[in-house]
């Protein structure tokens, strides 16, 4: 597996490409996902930074641009919405909407039953991607991603 961090350029011939999207100001579930996918021949576009330069006025625009381009290039997009009784995660919801409307990528979605917008995620996806399950655990979401990558080979 190849894991892309920040500015490494990934040649287009490295396939498949996966993007683990969702909230990043939460425990590092992307690290868990990357570790579980480690035995697969996949490039992971991990949006999480070890530290975000909050005081750099250009950092947010650079991060958004990086994620936008990787979401468009990914063959597999996985979203996880953890238990969060107080966080809506609007940026992750926006990115999910963008990915759901992009038929080119396989989409895997999970939302913990305690995530405050879970019903909205399920309802929105029932229109954008009818029949797409919304998994209830991170483990089930990762396993569905592994299955999708395996089926594509």
Short mmCIF file of N, CA and C in Angstrom, two decimals:
data_model
loop_
_atom_site.label_atom_id
_atom_site.label_comp_id
_atom_site.label_asym_id
_atom_site.label_seq_id
_atom_site.Cartn_x
_atom_site.Cartn_y
_atom_site.Cartn_z
N UNK A 1 0.84 -1.17 0.00
CA UNK A 1 0.00 0.00 0.00
C UNK A 1 0.89 1.24 0.00
N UNK A 2 0.42 2.25 -0.65
CA UNK A 2 1.07 3.55 -0.64
C UNK A 2 0.15 4.51 0.08
N UNK A 3 0.70 5.33 0.93
CA UNK A 3 -0.11 6.32 1.62
C UNK A 3 0.42 7.69 1.24
N UNK A 4 -0.44 8.51 0.67
CA UNK A 4 -0.01 9.84 0.25
C UNK A 4 -0.18 10.82 1.39
N UNK A 5 0.88 11.49 1.71
CA UNK A 5 0.83 12.53 2.73
C UNK A 5 1.18 13.86 2.09
N UNK A 6 0.40 14.83 2.34
CA UNK A 6 0.49 16.22 1.90
C UNK A 6 0.88 16.41 0.44
N UNK A 7 2.11 16.62 0.14
CA UNK A 7 2.48 17.12 -1.17
C UNK A 7 3.13 16.08 -2.08
N UNK A 8 3.17 14.81 -1.68
CA UNK A 8 3.76 13.78 -2.53
C UNK A 8 2.92 13.66 -3.80
N UNK A 9 3.54 13.66 -4.94
CA UNK A 9 2.82 13.49 -6.19
C UNK A 9 2.65 12.01 -6.47
N UNK A 10 1.45 11.61 -6.79
CA UNK A 10 1.17 10.21 -7.07
C UNK A 10 0.92 10.04 -8.55
N UNK A 11 1.72 9.22 -9.23
CA UNK A 11 1.49 9.00 -10.66
C UNK A 11 0.10 8.40 -10.90
N UNK A 12 -0.50 8.74 -12.05
CA UNK A 12 -1.84 8.26 -12.35
C UNK A 12 -1.92 6.75 -12.51
N UNK A 13 -0.80 6.07 -12.77
CA UNK A 13 -0.87 4.63 -12.97
C UNK A 13 -0.97 3.86 -11.65
N UNK A 14 -0.82 4.51 -10.51
CA UNK A 14 -0.99 3.83 -9.22
C UNK A 14 -2.48 3.73 -8.94
N UNK A 15 -2.98 2.53 -8.99
CA UNK A 15 -4.41 2.32 -8.76
C UNK A 15 -4.58 1.12 -7.86
N UNK A 16 -5.68 0.96 -7.22
CA UNK A 16 -6.74 1.94 -7.06
C UNK A 16 -6.35 3.00 -6.03
N UNK A 17 -7.15 4.06 -5.97
CA UNK A 17 -6.89 5.16 -5.05
C UNK A 17 -8.09 5.30 -4.12
N UNK A 18 -7.83 5.42 -2.83
CA UNK A 18 -8.90 5.52 -1.84
C UNK A 18 -8.76 6.82 -1.04
N UNK A 19 -9.90 7.40 -0.68
CA UNK A 19 -9.93 8.64 0.10
C UNK A 19 -10.78 8.40 1.34
N UNK A 20 -10.17 8.38 2.55
CA UNK A 20 -10.96 8.23 3.78
C UNK A 20 -11.41 9.61 4.28
N UNK A 21 -12.60 10.02 3.89
CA UNK A 21 -13.10 11.35 4.23
C UNK A 21 -13.91 11.35 5.51
N UNK A 22 -14.06 12.50 6.06
CA UNK A 22 -14.82 12.66 7.29
C UNK A 22 -14.07 13.57 8.23
N UNK A 23 -14.59 13.70 9.41
CA UNK A 23 -14.05 14.64 10.38
C UNK A 23 -12.62 14.25 10.78
N UNK A 24 -11.76 15.26 10.92
CA UNK A 24 -10.38 14.99 11.32
C UNK A 24 -10.04 15.55 12.69
N UNK A 25 -10.96 16.28 13.33
CA UNK A 25 -10.65 16.77 14.69
C UNK A 25 -11.25 15.82 15.72
N UNK A 26 -11.04 14.56 15.51
CA UNK A 26 -11.58 13.47 16.30
C UNK A 26 -10.47 12.43 16.41
N UNK A 27 -10.59 11.40 17.25
CA UNK A 27 -9.54 10.38 17.26
C UNK A 27 -9.21 9.89 15.85
N UNK A 28 -7.98 9.53 15.63
CA UNK A 28 -7.44 9.26 14.29
C UNK A 28 -7.97 7.96 13.69
N UNK A 29 -9.22 7.99 13.22
CA UNK A 29 -9.81 6.82 12.60
C UNK A 29 -9.20 6.56 11.22
N UNK A 30 -8.64 7.60 10.58
CA UNK A 30 -7.98 7.40 9.28
C UNK A 30 -6.75 6.52 9.43
N UNK A 31 -6.04 6.64 10.56
CA UNK A 31 -4.87 5.80 10.81
C UNK A 31 -5.30 4.34 10.93
N UNK A 32 -6.39 4.09 11.63
CA UNK A 32 -6.93 2.73 11.75
C UNK A 32 -7.31 2.20 10.37
N UNK A 33 -7.98 3.00 9.58
CA UNK A 33 -8.39 2.59 8.24
C UNK A 33 -7.18 2.26 7.38
N UNK A 34 -6.19 3.14 7.39
CA UNK A 34 -4.98 2.92 6.61
C UNK A 34 -4.28 1.63 7.03
N UNK A 35 -4.22 1.37 8.32
CA UNK A 35 -3.57 0.15 8.82
C UNK A 35 -4.31 -1.10 8.35
N UNK A 36 -5.63 -1.07 8.37
CA UNK A 36 -6.41 -2.24 7.95
C UNK A 36 -6.31 -2.47 6.44
N UNK A 37 -6.11 -1.42 5.67
CA UNK A 37 -5.96 -1.55 4.22
C UNK A 37 -4.52 -1.80 3.80
N UNK A 38 -3.62 -1.89 4.76
CA UNK A 38 -2.19 -1.96 4.49
C UNK A 38 -1.78 -3.11 3.57
N UNK A 39 -2.48 -4.23 3.63
CA UNK A 39 -2.08 -5.38 2.81
C UNK A 39 -2.59 -5.30 1.37
N UNK A 40 -3.37 -4.28 1.05
CA UNK A 40 -3.90 -4.12 -0.30
C UNK A 40 -3.00 -3.22 -1.13
N UNK A 41 -3.02 -3.42 -2.41
CA UNK A 41 -2.27 -2.56 -3.33
C UNK A 41 -3.13 -1.36 -3.65
N UNK A 42 -3.12 -0.37 -2.74
CA UNK A 42 -3.98 0.79 -2.87
C UNK A 42 -3.23 2.03 -2.38
N UNK A 43 -3.46 3.13 -3.03
CA UNK A 43 -2.92 4.41 -2.59
C UNK A 43 -4.00 5.10 -1.77
N UNK A 44 -3.68 5.48 -0.56
CA UNK A 44 -4.64 6.15 0.32
C UNK A 44 -4.31 7.64 0.35
N UNK A 45 -5.27 8.45 -0.05
CA UNK A 45 -5.14 9.90 0.02
C UNK A 45 -5.67 10.33 1.39
N UNK A 46 -4.82 10.35 2.37
CA UNK A 46 -5.24 10.64 3.74
C UNK A 46 -5.25 12.15 3.99
N UNK A 47 -6.44 12.73 4.27
CA UNK A 47 -6.52 14.18 4.44
C UNK A 47 -6.05 14.67 5.81
N UNK A 48 -5.82 13.76 6.74
CA UNK A 48 -5.46 14.18 8.09
C UNK A 48 -4.00 14.63 8.14
N UNK A 49 -3.78 15.75 8.78
CA UNK A 49 -2.42 16.25 9.03
C UNK A 49 -2.05 15.98 10.48
N UNK A 50 -0.79 15.79 10.74
CA UNK A 50 -0.37 15.60 12.13
C UNK A 50 -0.58 16.89 12.93
N UNK A 51 -0.43 18.02 12.27
CA UNK A 51 -0.75 19.31 12.90
C UNK A 51 -1.16 20.27 11.80
N UNK A 52 -2.21 21.02 12.08
CA UNK A 52 -2.71 21.98 11.11
C UNK A 52 -2.23 23.37 11.51
N UNK A 53 -1.63 24.11 10.58
CA UNK A 53 -1.12 25.46 10.90
C UNK A 53 -2.25 26.48 10.98
N UNK A 54 -2.90 26.53 12.13
CA UNK A 54 -4.07 27.40 12.32
C UNK A 54 -3.81 28.87 12.02
N UNK A 55 -2.59 29.31 12.19
CA UNK A 55 -2.29 30.74 12.04
C UNK A 55 -1.76 31.08 10.65
N UNK A 56 -1.72 30.10 9.76
CA UNK A 56 -1.31 30.36 8.38
C UNK A 56 -2.56 30.71 7.58
N UNK A 57 -2.66 31.95 7.07
CA UNK A 57 -3.89 32.36 6.37
C UNK A 57 -4.14 31.58 5.07
N UNK A 58 -3.14 30.91 4.54
CA UNK A 58 -3.30 30.16 3.30
C UNK A 58 -3.54 28.66 3.52
N UNK A 59 -3.42 28.22 4.76
CA UNK A 59 -3.48 26.78 5.04
C UNK A 59 -4.84 26.17 4.73
N UNK A 60 -5.91 26.85 5.09
CA UNK A 60 -7.23 26.28 4.87
C UNK A 60 -7.54 26.14 3.38
N UNK A 61 -7.24 27.15 2.61
CA UNK A 61 -7.49 27.07 1.16
C UNK A 61 -6.65 25.97 0.53
N UNK A 62 -5.42 25.82 0.98
CA UNK A 62 -4.56 24.75 0.45
C UNK A 62 -5.12 23.38 0.81
N UNK A 63 -5.58 23.21 2.05
CA UNK A 63 -6.15 21.94 2.49
C UNK A 63 -7.42 21.60 1.70
N UNK A 64 -8.30 22.57 1.55
CA UNK A 64 -9.54 22.35 0.81
C UNK A 64 -9.24 21.97 -0.64
N UNK A 65 -8.30 22.65 -1.25
CA UNK A 65 -7.92 22.33 -2.64
C UNK A 65 -7.34 20.94 -2.77
N UNK A 66 -6.47 20.59 -1.82
CA UNK A 66 -5.87 19.25 -1.82
C UNK A 66 -6.95 18.18 -1.73
N UNK A 67 -7.88 18.35 -0.78
CA UNK A 67 -8.95 17.37 -0.60
C UNK A 67 -9.86 17.32 -1.82
N UNK A 68 -10.22 18.45 -2.38
CA UNK A 68 -11.09 18.50 -3.55
C UNK A 68 -10.49 17.71 -4.71
N UNK A 69 -9.21 17.95 -4.98
CA UNK A 69 -8.55 17.25 -6.09
C UNK A 69 -8.47 15.75 -5.83
N UNK A 70 -8.18 15.36 -4.59
CA UNK A 70 -8.07 13.92 -4.28
C UNK A 70 -9.43 13.24 -4.31
N UNK A 71 -10.47 13.90 -3.84
CA UNK A 71 -11.81 13.33 -3.94
C UNK A 71 -12.18 13.06 -5.40
N UNK A 72 -11.80 13.94 -6.29
CA UNK A 72 -12.10 13.78 -7.71
C UNK A 72 -11.30 12.64 -8.34
N UNK A 73 -10.11 12.37 -7.83
CA UNK A 73 -9.23 11.35 -8.40
C UNK A 73 -9.43 9.97 -7.79
N UNK A 74 -10.08 9.90 -6.64
CA UNK A 74 -10.20 8.63 -5.92
C UNK A 74 -11.11 7.65 -6.66
N UNK A 75 -10.73 6.39 -6.62
CA UNK A 75 -11.55 5.30 -7.15
C UNK A 75 -12.53 4.81 -6.09
N UNK A 76 -12.14 4.97 -4.83
CA UNK A 76 -12.96 4.54 -3.69
C UNK A 76 -12.96 5.69 -2.69
N UNK A 77 -14.15 6.05 -2.23
CA UNK A 77 -14.27 7.10 -1.24
C UNK A 77 -15.02 6.52 -0.05
N UNK A 78 -14.40 6.64 1.12
CA UNK A 78 -15.00 6.13 2.34
C UNK A 78 -15.20 7.29 3.30
N UNK A 79 -16.40 7.38 3.87
CA UNK A 79 -16.68 8.40 4.88
C UNK A 79 -17.06 7.71 6.17
N UNK A 80 -16.56 8.26 7.27
CA UNK A 80 -16.94 7.80 8.60
C UNK A 80 -17.32 9.02 9.44
N UNK A 81 -18.52 8.95 10.02
CA UNK A 81 -19.02 10.00 10.90
C UNK A 81 -19.12 9.41 12.30
N UNK A 82 -18.18 9.73 13.19
CA UNK A 82 -18.17 9.14 14.54
C UNK A 82 -19.28 9.69 15.44
N UNK A 83 -19.46 9.01 16.55
CA UNK A 83 -20.43 9.44 17.57
C UNK A 83 -20.09 10.87 17.97
N UNK A 84 -21.02 11.76 17.75
CA UNK A 84 -20.79 13.16 18.06
C UNK A 84 -22.13 13.82 18.36
N UNK A 85 -22.46 13.93 19.62
CA UNK A 85 -23.75 14.54 19.94
C UNK A 85 -23.76 16.06 19.76
N UNK A 86 -22.60 16.68 19.52
CA UNK A 86 -22.58 18.14 19.42
C UNK A 86 -21.96 18.66 18.13
N UNK A 87 -21.44 17.81 17.28
CA UNK A 87 -20.75 18.28 16.07
C UNK A 87 -21.50 17.84 14.82
N UNK A 88 -21.84 18.82 14.00
CA UNK A 88 -22.54 18.53 12.75
C UNK A 88 -21.59 18.03 11.66
N UNK A 89 -20.35 18.49 11.69
CA UNK A 89 -19.36 18.15 10.68
C UNK A 89 -19.78 18.65 9.29
N UNK A 90 -20.07 19.94 9.14
CA UNK A 90 -20.62 20.44 7.87
C UNK A 90 -19.70 20.26 6.68
N UNK A 91 -18.40 20.38 6.86
CA UNK A 91 -17.49 20.22 5.72
C UNK A 91 -17.51 18.78 5.25
N UNK A 92 -17.47 17.83 6.19
CA UNK A 92 -17.52 16.41 5.82
C UNK A 92 -18.85 16.09 5.13
N UNK A 93 -19.95 16.69 5.59
CA UNK A 93 -21.24 16.47 4.94
C UNK A 93 -21.24 17.03 3.51
N UNK A 94 -20.62 18.18 3.34
CA UNK A 94 -20.49 18.77 2.00
C UNK A 94 -19.68 17.83 1.10
N UNK A 95 -18.55 17.35 1.60
CA UNK A 95 -17.71 16.45 0.81
C UNK A 95 -18.45 15.16 0.48
N UNK A 96 -19.23 14.64 1.43
CA UNK A 96 -20.04 13.45 1.17
C UNK A 96 -21.03 13.73 0.04
N UNK A 97 -21.69 14.87 0.07
CA UNK A 97 -22.62 15.23 -1.00
C UNK A 97 -21.94 15.30 -2.34
N UNK A 98 -20.73 15.87 -2.37
CA UNK A 98 -19.98 15.94 -3.61
C UNK A 98 -19.64 14.54 -4.11
N UNK A 99 -19.17 13.69 -3.21
CA UNK A 99 -18.80 12.31 -3.59
C UNK A 99 -20.01 11.50 -4.02
N UNK A 100 -21.15 11.71 -3.36
CA UNK A 100 -22.36 10.95 -3.70
C UNK A 100 -22.84 11.29 -5.11
N UNK A 101 -22.59 12.50 -5.55
CA UNK A 101 -22.99 12.91 -6.89
C UNK A 101 -21.99 12.55 -7.96
N UNK A 102 -20.89 11.95 -7.58
CA UNK A 102 -19.80 11.60 -8.49
C UNK A 102 -19.89 10.09 -8.73
N UNK A 103 -20.52 9.69 -9.82
CA UNK A 103 -20.73 8.27 -10.09
C UNK A 103 -19.46 7.50 -10.38
N UNK A 104 -18.36 8.19 -10.67
CA UNK A 104 -17.13 7.51 -11.05
C UNK A 104 -16.49 6.75 -9.89
N UNK A 105 -16.71 7.18 -8.66
CA UNK A 105 -16.06 6.56 -7.51
C UNK A 105 -17.02 5.64 -6.76
N UNK A 106 -16.49 4.50 -6.29
CA UNK A 106 -17.26 3.66 -5.37
C UNK A 106 -17.32 4.38 -4.04
N UNK A 107 -18.47 4.36 -3.40
CA UNK A 107 -18.67 5.10 -2.16
C UNK A 107 -19.06 4.14 -1.05
N UNK A 108 -18.37 4.26 0.09
CA UNK A 108 -18.67 3.49 1.29
C UNK A 108 -18.87 4.50 2.42
N UNK A 109 -19.97 4.36 3.15
CA UNK A 109 -20.30 5.35 4.18
C UNK A 109 -20.66 4.64 5.47
N UNK A 110 -20.17 5.20 6.56
CA UNK A 110 -20.55 4.74 7.89
C UNK A 110 -20.85 5.93 8.78
N UNK A 111 -21.83 5.76 9.65
CA UNK A 111 -22.17 6.81 10.62
C UNK A 111 -22.57 6.11 11.91
N UNK A 112 -21.86 6.42 12.96
CA UNK A 112 -22.16 5.86 14.26
C UNK A 112 -23.61 6.21 14.63
N UNK A 113 -24.33 5.30 15.28
CA UNK A 113 -25.71 5.62 15.69
C UNK A 113 -25.81 6.88 16.56
N UNK A 114 -24.73 7.27 17.24
CA UNK A 114 -24.74 8.48 18.05
C UNK A 114 -24.41 9.75 17.30
N UNK A 115 -24.07 9.64 16.02
CA UNK A 115 -23.80 10.84 15.22
C UNK A 115 -25.10 11.61 15.01
N UNK A 116 -25.10 12.87 15.39
CA UNK A 116 -26.34 13.65 15.44
C UNK A 116 -27.02 13.86 14.08
N UNK A 117 -26.32 13.68 12.98
CA UNK A 117 -26.91 13.87 11.66
C UNK A 117 -27.04 12.54 10.89
N UNK A 118 -26.96 11.42 11.60
CA UNK A 118 -27.02 10.11 10.94
C UNK A 118 -28.29 9.96 10.10
N UNK A 119 -29.44 10.32 10.65
CA UNK A 119 -30.70 10.17 9.89
C UNK A 119 -30.66 11.00 8.61
N UNK A 120 -30.04 12.17 8.67
CA UNK A 120 -29.92 13.01 7.49
C UNK A 120 -29.01 12.37 6.46
N UNK A 121 -27.89 11.79 6.90
CA UNK A 121 -26.97 11.10 5.99
C UNK A 121 -27.71 9.96 5.28
N UNK A 122 -28.45 9.15 6.04
CA UNK A 122 -29.20 8.04 5.46
C UNK A 122 -30.24 8.54 4.47
N UNK A 123 -30.98 9.59 4.84
CA UNK A 123 -32.02 10.13 3.96
C UNK A 123 -31.43 10.70 2.68
N UNK A 124 -30.36 11.48 2.79
CA UNK A 124 -29.74 12.08 1.61
C UNK A 124 -29.21 11.01 0.66
N UNK A 125 -28.55 9.99 1.23
CA UNK A 125 -27.99 8.94 0.38
C UNK A 125 -29.07 8.08 -0.25
N UNK A 126 -30.25 7.99 0.38
CA UNK A 126 -31.33 7.20 -0.23
C UNK A 126 -31.77 7.83 -1.56
N UNK A 127 -31.53 9.12 -1.72
CA UNK A 127 -31.86 9.79 -2.98
C UNK A 127 -30.67 9.80 -3.94
N UNK A 128 -29.50 10.13 -3.43
CA UNK A 128 -28.31 10.26 -4.28
C UNK A 128 -27.74 8.90 -4.70
N UNK A 129 -27.80 7.93 -3.81
CA UNK A 129 -27.26 6.60 -4.09
C UNK A 129 -28.23 5.55 -3.52
N UNK A 130 -29.40 5.37 -4.13
CA UNK A 130 -30.37 4.41 -3.60
C UNK A 130 -29.75 3.03 -3.40
N UNK A 131 -30.05 2.43 -2.27
CA UNK A 131 -29.53 1.10 -1.97
C UNK A 131 -28.17 1.08 -1.30
N UNK A 132 -27.50 2.23 -1.23
CA UNK A 132 -26.19 2.27 -0.58
C UNK A 132 -26.38 2.16 0.93
N UNK A 133 -25.79 1.15 1.56
CA UNK A 133 -25.95 1.04 3.01
C UNK A 133 -25.11 2.08 3.74
N UNK A 134 -25.58 2.48 4.90
CA UNK A 134 -24.81 3.33 5.80
C UNK A 134 -24.49 2.45 7.00
N UNK A 135 -23.23 2.11 7.13
CA UNK A 135 -22.77 1.20 8.17
C UNK A 135 -22.78 1.89 9.53
N UNK A 136 -22.90 1.09 10.60
CA UNK A 136 -23.03 1.65 11.96
C UNK A 136 -21.75 1.61 12.77
N UNK A 137 -20.73 0.90 12.29
CA UNK A 137 -19.47 0.84 13.03
C UNK A 137 -18.31 1.13 12.08
N UNK A 138 -17.23 1.61 12.64
CA UNK A 138 -16.04 1.85 11.83
C UNK A 138 -15.53 0.55 11.24
N UNK A 139 -15.54 -0.53 12.03
CA UNK A 139 -15.06 -1.83 11.54
C UNK A 139 -15.87 -2.29 10.32
N UNK A 140 -17.19 -2.17 10.39
CA UNK A 140 -18.03 -2.57 9.25
C UNK A 140 -17.78 -1.69 8.03
N UNK A 141 -17.55 -0.41 8.26
CA UNK A 141 -17.30 0.53 7.17
C UNK A 141 -15.98 0.20 6.48
N UNK A 142 -14.95 -0.07 7.27
CA UNK A 142 -13.64 -0.43 6.71
C UNK A 142 -13.74 -1.74 5.94
N UNK A 143 -14.44 -2.72 6.50
CA UNK A 143 -14.58 -4.01 5.83
C UNK A 143 -15.31 -3.85 4.50
N UNK A 144 -16.33 -3.00 4.46
CA UNK A 144 -17.03 -2.74 3.19
C UNK A 144 -16.11 -2.09 2.17
N UNK A 145 -15.22 -1.23 2.64
CA UNK A 145 -14.24 -0.61 1.75
C UNK A 145 -13.27 -1.66 1.20
N UNK A 146 -12.81 -2.55 2.07
CA UNK A 146 -11.92 -3.65 1.63
C UNK A 146 -12.63 -4.50 0.59
N UNK A 147 -13.89 -4.82 0.83
CA UNK A 147 -14.67 -5.64 -0.10
C UNK A 147 -14.80 -4.95 -1.45
N UNK A 148 -15.10 -3.64 -1.44
CA UNK A 148 -15.24 -2.88 -2.70
C UNK A 148 -13.92 -2.87 -3.47
N UNK A 149 -12.82 -2.68 -2.78
CA UNK A 149 -11.51 -2.67 -3.45
C UNK A 149 -11.23 -4.05 -4.02
N UNK A 150 -11.52 -5.11 -3.26
CA UNK A 150 -11.29 -6.47 -3.73
C UNK A 150 -12.16 -6.81 -4.94
N UNK A 151 -13.40 -6.36 -4.95
CA UNK A 151 -14.32 -6.66 -6.05
C UNK A 151 -13.90 -5.95 -7.33
N UNK A 152 -13.17 -4.87 -7.20
CA UNK A 152 -12.76 -4.09 -8.38
C UNK A 152 -11.56 -4.72 -9.09
N UNK A 153 -10.95 -5.68 -8.50
CA UNK A 153 -9.75 -6.29 -9.11
C UNK A 153 -10.12 -7.34 -10.11
#
